PDB file of C-alpha atoms in Angstrom:
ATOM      1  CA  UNK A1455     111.222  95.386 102.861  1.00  0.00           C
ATOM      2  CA  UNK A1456     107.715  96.055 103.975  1.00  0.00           C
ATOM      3  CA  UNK A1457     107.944 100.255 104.519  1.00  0.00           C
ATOM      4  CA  UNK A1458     103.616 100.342 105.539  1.00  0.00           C
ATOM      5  CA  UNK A1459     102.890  97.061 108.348  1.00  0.00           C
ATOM      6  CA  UNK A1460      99.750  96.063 109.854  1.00  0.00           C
ATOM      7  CA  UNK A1461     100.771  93.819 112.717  1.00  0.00           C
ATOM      8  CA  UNK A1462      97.076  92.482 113.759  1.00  0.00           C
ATOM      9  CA  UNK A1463      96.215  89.936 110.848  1.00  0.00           C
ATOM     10  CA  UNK A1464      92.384  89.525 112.769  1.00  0.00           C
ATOM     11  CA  UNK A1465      90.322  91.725 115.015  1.00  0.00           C
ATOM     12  CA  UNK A1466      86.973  90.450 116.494  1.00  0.00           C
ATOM     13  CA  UNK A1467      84.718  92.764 117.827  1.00  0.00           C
ATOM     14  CA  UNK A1468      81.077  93.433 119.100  1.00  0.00           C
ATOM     15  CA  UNK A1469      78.423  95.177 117.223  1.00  0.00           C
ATOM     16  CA  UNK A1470      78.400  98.997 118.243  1.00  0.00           C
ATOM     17  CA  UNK A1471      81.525  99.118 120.082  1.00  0.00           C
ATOM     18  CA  UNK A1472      84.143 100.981 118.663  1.00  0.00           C
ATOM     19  CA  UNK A1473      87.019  98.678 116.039  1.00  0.00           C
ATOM     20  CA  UNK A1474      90.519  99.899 116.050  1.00  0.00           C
ATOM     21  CA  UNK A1475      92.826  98.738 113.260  1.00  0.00           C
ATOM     22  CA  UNK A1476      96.685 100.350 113.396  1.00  0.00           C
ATOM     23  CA  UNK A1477      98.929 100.649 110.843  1.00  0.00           C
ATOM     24  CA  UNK A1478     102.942 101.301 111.158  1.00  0.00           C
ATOM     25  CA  UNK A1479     105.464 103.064 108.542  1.00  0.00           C
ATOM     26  CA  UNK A1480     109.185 103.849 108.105  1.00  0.00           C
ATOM     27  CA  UNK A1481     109.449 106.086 106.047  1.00  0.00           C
ATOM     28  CA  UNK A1482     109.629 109.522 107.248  1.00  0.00           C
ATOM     29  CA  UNK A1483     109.080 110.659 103.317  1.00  0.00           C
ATOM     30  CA  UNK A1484     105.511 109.479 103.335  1.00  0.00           C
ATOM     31  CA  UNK A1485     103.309 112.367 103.537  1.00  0.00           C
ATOM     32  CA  UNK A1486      99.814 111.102 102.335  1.00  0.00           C
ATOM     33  CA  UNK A1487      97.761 107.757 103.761  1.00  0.00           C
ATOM     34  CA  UNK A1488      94.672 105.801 102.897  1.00  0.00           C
ATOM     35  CA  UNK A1489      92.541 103.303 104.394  1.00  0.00           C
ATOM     36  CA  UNK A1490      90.921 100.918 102.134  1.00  0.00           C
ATOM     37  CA  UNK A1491      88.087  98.021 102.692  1.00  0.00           C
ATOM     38  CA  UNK A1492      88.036  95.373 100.839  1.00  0.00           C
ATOM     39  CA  UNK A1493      85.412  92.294 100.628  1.00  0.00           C
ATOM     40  CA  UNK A1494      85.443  88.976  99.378  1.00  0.00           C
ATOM     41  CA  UNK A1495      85.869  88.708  95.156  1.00  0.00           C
ATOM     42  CA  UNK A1496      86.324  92.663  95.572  1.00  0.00           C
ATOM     43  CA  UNK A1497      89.008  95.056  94.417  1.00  0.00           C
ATOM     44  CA  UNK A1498      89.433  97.235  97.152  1.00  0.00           C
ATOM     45  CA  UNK A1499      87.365 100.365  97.883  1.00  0.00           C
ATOM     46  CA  UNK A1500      88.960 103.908  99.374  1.00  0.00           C
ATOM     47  CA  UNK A1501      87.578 104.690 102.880  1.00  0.00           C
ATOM     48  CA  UNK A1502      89.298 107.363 104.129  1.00  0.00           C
ATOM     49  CA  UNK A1503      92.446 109.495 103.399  1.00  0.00           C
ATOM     50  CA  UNK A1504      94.918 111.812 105.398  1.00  0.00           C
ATOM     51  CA  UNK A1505      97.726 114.203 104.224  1.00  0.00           C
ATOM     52  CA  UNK A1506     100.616 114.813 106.499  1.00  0.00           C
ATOM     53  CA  UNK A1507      99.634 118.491 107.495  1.00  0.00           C
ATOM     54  CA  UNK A1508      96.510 116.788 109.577  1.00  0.00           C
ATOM     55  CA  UNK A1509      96.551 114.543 112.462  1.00  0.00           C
ATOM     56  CA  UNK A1510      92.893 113.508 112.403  1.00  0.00           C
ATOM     57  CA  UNK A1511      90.137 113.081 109.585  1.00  0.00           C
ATOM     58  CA  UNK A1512      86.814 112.539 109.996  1.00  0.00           C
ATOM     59  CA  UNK A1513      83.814 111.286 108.312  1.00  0.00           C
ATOM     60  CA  UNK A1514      81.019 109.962 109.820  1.00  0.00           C
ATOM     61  CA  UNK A1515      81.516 106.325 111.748  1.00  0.00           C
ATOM     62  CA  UNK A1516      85.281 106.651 110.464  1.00  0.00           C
ATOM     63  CA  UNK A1517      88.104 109.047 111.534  1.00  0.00           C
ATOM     64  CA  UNK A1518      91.840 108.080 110.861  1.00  0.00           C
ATOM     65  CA  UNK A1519      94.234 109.732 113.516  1.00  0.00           C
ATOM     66  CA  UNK A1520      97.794 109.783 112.522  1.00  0.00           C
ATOM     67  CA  UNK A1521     101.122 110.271 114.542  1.00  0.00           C
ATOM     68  CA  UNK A1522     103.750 111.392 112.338  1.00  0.00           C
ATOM     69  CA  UNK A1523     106.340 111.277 115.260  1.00  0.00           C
ATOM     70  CA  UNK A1524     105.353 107.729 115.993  1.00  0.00           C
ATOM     71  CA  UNK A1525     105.258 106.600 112.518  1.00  0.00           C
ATOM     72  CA  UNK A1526     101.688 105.558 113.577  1.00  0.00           C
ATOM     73  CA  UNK A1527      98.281 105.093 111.512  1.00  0.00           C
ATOM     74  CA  UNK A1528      95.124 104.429 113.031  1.00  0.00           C
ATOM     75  CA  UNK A1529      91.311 103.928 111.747  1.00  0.00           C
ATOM     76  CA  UNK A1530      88.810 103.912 114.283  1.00  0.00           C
ATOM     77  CA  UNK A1531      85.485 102.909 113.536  1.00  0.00           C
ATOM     78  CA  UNK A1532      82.208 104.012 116.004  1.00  0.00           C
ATOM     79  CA  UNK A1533      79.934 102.107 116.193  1.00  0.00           C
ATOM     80  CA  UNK A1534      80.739  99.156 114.351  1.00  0.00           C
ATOM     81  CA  UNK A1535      78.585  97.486 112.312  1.00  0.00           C
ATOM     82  CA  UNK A1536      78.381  94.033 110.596  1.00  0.00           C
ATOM     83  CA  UNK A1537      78.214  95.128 107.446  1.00  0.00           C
ATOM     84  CA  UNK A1538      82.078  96.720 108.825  1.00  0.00           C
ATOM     85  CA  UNK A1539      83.577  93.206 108.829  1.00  0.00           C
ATOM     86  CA  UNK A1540      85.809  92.874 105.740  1.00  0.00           C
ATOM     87  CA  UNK A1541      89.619  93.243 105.304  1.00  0.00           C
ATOM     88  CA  UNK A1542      91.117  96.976 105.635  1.00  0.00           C
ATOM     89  CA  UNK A1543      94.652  97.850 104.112  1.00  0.00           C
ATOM     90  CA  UNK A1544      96.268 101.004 104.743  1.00  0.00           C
ATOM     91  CA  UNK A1545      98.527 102.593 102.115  1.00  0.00           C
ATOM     92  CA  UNK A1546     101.092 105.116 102.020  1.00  0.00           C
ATOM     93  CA  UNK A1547     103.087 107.666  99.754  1.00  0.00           C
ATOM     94  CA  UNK A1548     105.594 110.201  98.947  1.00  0.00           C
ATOM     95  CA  UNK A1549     104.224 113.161  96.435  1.00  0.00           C
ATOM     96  CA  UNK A1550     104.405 111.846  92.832  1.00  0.00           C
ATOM     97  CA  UNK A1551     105.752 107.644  94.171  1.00  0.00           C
ATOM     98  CA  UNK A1552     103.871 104.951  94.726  1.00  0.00           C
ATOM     99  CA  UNK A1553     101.547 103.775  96.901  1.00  0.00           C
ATOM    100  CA  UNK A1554     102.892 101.048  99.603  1.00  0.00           C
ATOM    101  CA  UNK A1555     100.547  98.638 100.931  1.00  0.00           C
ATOM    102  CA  UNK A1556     100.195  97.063 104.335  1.00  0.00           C
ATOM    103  CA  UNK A1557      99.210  92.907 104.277  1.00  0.00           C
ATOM    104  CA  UNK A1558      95.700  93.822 105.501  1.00  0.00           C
ATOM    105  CA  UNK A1559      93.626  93.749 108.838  1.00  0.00           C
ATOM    106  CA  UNK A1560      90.511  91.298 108.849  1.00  0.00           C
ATOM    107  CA  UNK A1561      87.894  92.623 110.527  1.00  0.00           C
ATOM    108  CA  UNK A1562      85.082  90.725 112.171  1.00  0.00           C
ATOM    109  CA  UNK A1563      81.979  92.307 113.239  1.00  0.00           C
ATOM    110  CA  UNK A1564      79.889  89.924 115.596  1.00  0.00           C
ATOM    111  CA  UNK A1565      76.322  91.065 115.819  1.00  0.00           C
TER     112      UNK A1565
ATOM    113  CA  UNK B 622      79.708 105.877  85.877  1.00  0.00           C
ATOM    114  CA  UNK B 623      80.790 102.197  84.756  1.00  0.00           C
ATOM    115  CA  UNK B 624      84.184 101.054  87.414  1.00  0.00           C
ATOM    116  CA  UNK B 625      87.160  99.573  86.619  1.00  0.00           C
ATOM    117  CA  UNK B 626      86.774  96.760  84.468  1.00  0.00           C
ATOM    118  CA  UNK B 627      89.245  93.590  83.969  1.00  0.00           C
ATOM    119  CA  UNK B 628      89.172  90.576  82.072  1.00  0.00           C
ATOM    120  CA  UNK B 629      89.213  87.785  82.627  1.00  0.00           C
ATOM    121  CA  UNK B 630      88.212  87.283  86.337  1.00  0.00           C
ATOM    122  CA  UNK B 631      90.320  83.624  86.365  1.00  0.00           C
ATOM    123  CA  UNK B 632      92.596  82.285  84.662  1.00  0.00           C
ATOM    124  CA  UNK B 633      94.502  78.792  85.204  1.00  0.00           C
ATOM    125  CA  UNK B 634      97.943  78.407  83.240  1.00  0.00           C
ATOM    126  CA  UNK B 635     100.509  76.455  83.240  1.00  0.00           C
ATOM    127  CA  UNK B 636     104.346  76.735  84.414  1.00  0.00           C
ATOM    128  CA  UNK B 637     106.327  78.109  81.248  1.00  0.00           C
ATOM    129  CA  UNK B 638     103.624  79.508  79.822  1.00  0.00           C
ATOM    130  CA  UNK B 639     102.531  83.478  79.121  1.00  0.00           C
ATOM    131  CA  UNK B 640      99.305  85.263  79.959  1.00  0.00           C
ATOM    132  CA  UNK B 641      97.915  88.452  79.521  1.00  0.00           C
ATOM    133  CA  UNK B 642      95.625  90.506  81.294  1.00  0.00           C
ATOM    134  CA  UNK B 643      93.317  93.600  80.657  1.00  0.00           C
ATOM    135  CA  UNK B 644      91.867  96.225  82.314  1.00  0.00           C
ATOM    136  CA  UNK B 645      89.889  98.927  81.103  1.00  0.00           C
ATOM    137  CA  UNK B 646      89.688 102.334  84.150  1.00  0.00           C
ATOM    138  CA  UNK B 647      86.980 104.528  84.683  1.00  0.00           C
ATOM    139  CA  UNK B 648      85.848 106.702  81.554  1.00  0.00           C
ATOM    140  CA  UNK B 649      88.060 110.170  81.640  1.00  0.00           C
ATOM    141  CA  UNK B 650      91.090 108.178  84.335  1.00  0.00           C
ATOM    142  CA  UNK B 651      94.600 108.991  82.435  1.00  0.00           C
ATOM    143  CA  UNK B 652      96.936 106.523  85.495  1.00  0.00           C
ATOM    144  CA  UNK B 653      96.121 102.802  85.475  1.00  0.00           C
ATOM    145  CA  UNK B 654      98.233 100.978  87.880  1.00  0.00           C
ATOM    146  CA  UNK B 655      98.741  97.209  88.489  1.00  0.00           C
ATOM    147  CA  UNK B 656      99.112  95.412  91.883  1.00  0.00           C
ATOM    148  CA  UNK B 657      99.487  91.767  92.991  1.00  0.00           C
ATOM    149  CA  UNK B 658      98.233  90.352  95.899  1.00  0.00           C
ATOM    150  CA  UNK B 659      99.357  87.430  97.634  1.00  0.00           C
ATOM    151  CA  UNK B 660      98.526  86.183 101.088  1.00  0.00           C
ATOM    152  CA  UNK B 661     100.809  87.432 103.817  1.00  0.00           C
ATOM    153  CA  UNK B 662     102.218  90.172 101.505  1.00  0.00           C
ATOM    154  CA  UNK B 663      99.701  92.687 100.798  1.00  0.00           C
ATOM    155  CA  UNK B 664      99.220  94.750  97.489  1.00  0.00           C
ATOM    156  CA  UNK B 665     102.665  94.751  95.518  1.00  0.00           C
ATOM    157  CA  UNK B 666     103.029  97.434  93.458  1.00  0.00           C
ATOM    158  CA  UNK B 667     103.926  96.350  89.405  1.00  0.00           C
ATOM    159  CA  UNK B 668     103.324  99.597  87.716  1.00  0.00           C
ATOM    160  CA  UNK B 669     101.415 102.675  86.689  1.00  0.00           C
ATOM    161  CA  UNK B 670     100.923 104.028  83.309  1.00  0.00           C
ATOM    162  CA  UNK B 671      99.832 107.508  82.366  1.00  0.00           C
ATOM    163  CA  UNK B 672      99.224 108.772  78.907  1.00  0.00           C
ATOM    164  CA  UNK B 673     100.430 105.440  77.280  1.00  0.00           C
ATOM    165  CA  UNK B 674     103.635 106.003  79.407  1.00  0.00           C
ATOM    166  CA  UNK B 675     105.176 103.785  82.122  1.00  0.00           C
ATOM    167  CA  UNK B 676     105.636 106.391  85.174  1.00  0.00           C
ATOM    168  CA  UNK B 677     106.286 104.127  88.038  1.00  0.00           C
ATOM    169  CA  UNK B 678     107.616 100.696  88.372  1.00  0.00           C
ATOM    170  CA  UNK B 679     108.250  98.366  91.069  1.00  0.00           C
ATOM    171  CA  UNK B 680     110.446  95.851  92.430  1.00  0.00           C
ATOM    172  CA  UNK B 681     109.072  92.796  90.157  1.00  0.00           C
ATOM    173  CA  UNK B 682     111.382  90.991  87.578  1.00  0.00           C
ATOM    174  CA  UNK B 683     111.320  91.845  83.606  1.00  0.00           C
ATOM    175  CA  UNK B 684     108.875  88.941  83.191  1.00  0.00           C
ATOM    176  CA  UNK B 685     106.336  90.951  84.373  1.00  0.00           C
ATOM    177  CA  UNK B 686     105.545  94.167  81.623  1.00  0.00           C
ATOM    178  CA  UNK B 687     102.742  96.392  80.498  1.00  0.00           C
ATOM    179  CA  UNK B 688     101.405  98.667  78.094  1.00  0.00           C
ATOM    180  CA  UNK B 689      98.648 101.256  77.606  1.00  0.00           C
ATOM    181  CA  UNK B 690      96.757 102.154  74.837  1.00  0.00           C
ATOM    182  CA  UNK B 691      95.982 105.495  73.729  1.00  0.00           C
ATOM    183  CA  UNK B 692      91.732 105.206  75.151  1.00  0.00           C
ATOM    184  CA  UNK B 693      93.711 104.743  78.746  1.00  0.00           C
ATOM    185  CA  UNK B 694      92.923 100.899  78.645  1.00  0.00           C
ATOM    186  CA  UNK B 695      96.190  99.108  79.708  1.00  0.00           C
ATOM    187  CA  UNK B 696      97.077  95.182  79.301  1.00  0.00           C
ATOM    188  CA  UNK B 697      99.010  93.824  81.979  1.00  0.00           C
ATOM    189  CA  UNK B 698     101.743  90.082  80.503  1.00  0.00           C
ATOM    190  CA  UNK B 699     103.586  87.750  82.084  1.00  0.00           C
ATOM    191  CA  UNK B 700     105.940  85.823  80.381  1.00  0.00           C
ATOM    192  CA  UNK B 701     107.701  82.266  81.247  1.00  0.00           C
ATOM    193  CA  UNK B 702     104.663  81.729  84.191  1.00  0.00           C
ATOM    194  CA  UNK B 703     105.918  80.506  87.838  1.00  0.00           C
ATOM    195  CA  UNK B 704     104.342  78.819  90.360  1.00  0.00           C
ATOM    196  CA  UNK B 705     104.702  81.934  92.722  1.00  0.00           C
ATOM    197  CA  UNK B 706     103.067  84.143  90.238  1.00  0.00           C
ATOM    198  CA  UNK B 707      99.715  83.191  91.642  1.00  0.00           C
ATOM    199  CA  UNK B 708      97.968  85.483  92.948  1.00  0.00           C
ATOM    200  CA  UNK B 709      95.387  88.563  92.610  1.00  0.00           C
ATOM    201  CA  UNK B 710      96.077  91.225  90.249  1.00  0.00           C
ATOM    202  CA  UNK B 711      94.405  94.427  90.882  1.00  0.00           C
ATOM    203  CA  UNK B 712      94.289  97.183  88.285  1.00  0.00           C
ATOM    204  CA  UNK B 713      93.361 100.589  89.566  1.00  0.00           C
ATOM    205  CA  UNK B 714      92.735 104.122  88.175  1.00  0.00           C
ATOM    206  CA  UNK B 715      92.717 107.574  88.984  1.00  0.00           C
ATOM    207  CA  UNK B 716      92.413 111.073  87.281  1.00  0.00           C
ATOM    208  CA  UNK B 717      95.711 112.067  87.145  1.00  0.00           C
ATOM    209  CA  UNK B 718      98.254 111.696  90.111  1.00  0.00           C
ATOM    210  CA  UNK B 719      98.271 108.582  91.512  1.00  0.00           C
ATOM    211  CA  UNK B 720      99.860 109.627  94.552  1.00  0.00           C
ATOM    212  CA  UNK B 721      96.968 111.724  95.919  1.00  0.00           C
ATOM    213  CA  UNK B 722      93.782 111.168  93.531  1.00  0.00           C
ATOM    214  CA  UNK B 723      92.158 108.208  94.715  1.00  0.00           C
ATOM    215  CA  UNK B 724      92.195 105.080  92.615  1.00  0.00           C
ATOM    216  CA  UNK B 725      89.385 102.729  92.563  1.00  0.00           C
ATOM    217  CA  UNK B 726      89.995  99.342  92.024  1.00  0.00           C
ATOM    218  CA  UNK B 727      88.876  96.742  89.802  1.00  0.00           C
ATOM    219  CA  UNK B 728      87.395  93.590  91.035  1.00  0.00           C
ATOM    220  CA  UNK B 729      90.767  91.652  90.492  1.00  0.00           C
ATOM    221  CA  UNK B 730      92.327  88.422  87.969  1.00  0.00           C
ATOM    222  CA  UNK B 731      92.478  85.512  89.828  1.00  0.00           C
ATOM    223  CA  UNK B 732      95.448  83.945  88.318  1.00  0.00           C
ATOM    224  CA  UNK B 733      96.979  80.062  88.904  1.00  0.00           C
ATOM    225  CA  UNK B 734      99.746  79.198  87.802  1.00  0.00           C
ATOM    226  CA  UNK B 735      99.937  74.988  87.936  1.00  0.00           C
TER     227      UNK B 735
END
């Protein structure tokens, strides 16, 4: 039962525009998120992180927004960059449970 | 500051067989956790050790086990190998609490299973 989803497997997009990757969850327990990028022969690397008292969190090209009564994750990246393009999961948790995992978003920055 | 380390970076095995796999966190991180990655399925959470303790363990069968030693390095084995057992594992550590510290990740085991 996959509890964190990312729906778009690819996302193409042009080199200072802004990239968009979502991210869905069910459970209504989940009160902390992550976005993580990861590249080729990589482990992944933590990018950005929201608790549940916040709706937005920013830091510099990236801010995460997140709709708690939409079950909704989003990282928005401005401007893209090549050096962006690279696979981003999000992750999710309760306080003191483990982190859930979403299959991954590839993300292709054309220059 | 040296990352997460984890040996070895590939490994090719045969059905039946058992493997073990190491990973050594960040100097001073208590919580290692294991994940395995597959395509189409994302990270899996295995399990998280803290203080030579398992604290967290997920859905995988009793083929799949761990330990940690008391200098925080932890040894991931898999016993009686299957074909769908290949696939990235991912060790990752943090501080203290796993569910809000961040955990950096090693680079990954590429494991086959043939």
């Amino acid at each position: 039962d996959q509890q964190v989803k990312q729906n778009s497997p690819s996302l193409s997009v042009q080199e200072g525009r802004i990239s968009i990757l979502n991210c869905d969850y069910t459970n209504s327990m989940f009160d902390y998120f992550l976005w993580y990028k990861k590249y080729p022969a990589e482990g992944p690397t933590f990018l950005i992180s929201i608790s549940s008292i916040k709706d937005k969190n920013e830091d510099g090209r990236f801010t995460v927004f997140l709709n708690k009564s939409a079950k909704h994750l989003s990282l928005h990246i401005v401007p893209s960059q090549p050096g962006d393009s690279a696979v981003y999961f999000c992750a999710a948790s309760a306080k003191g449970g483990q982190f859930y995992f979403g299959t991954g978003t590839s993300l292709t920055v054309i220059p | 500051k040296a990352g997460v380390t984890q040996t070895p970076r590939y490994l090719i095995k045969t059905r039946g067989q058992q493997v073990t796999l190491s990973c050594s966190p960040i100097s001073g991180h208590r919580s290692v956790s294991w994940y395995q990655q597959t395509p189409g399925q994302g990270l899996q959470f295995l399990f998280e050790y803290f203080s030579e303790t398992q604290r967290n363990k997920g859905n995988f069968p009793g083929r799949f086990s761990g330990r940690q030693f008391s200098n925080s390095r932890s040894e991931m084995n898999v016993s009686t190998l299957e074909l769908g057992d290949s696939a990235l594992y991912l060790c990752a550590s943090s501080l203290m609490d796993r569910s809000t510290d961040t955990q950096y990740f090693g680079p990954g085991t590429r494991l086959t299973v043939l």
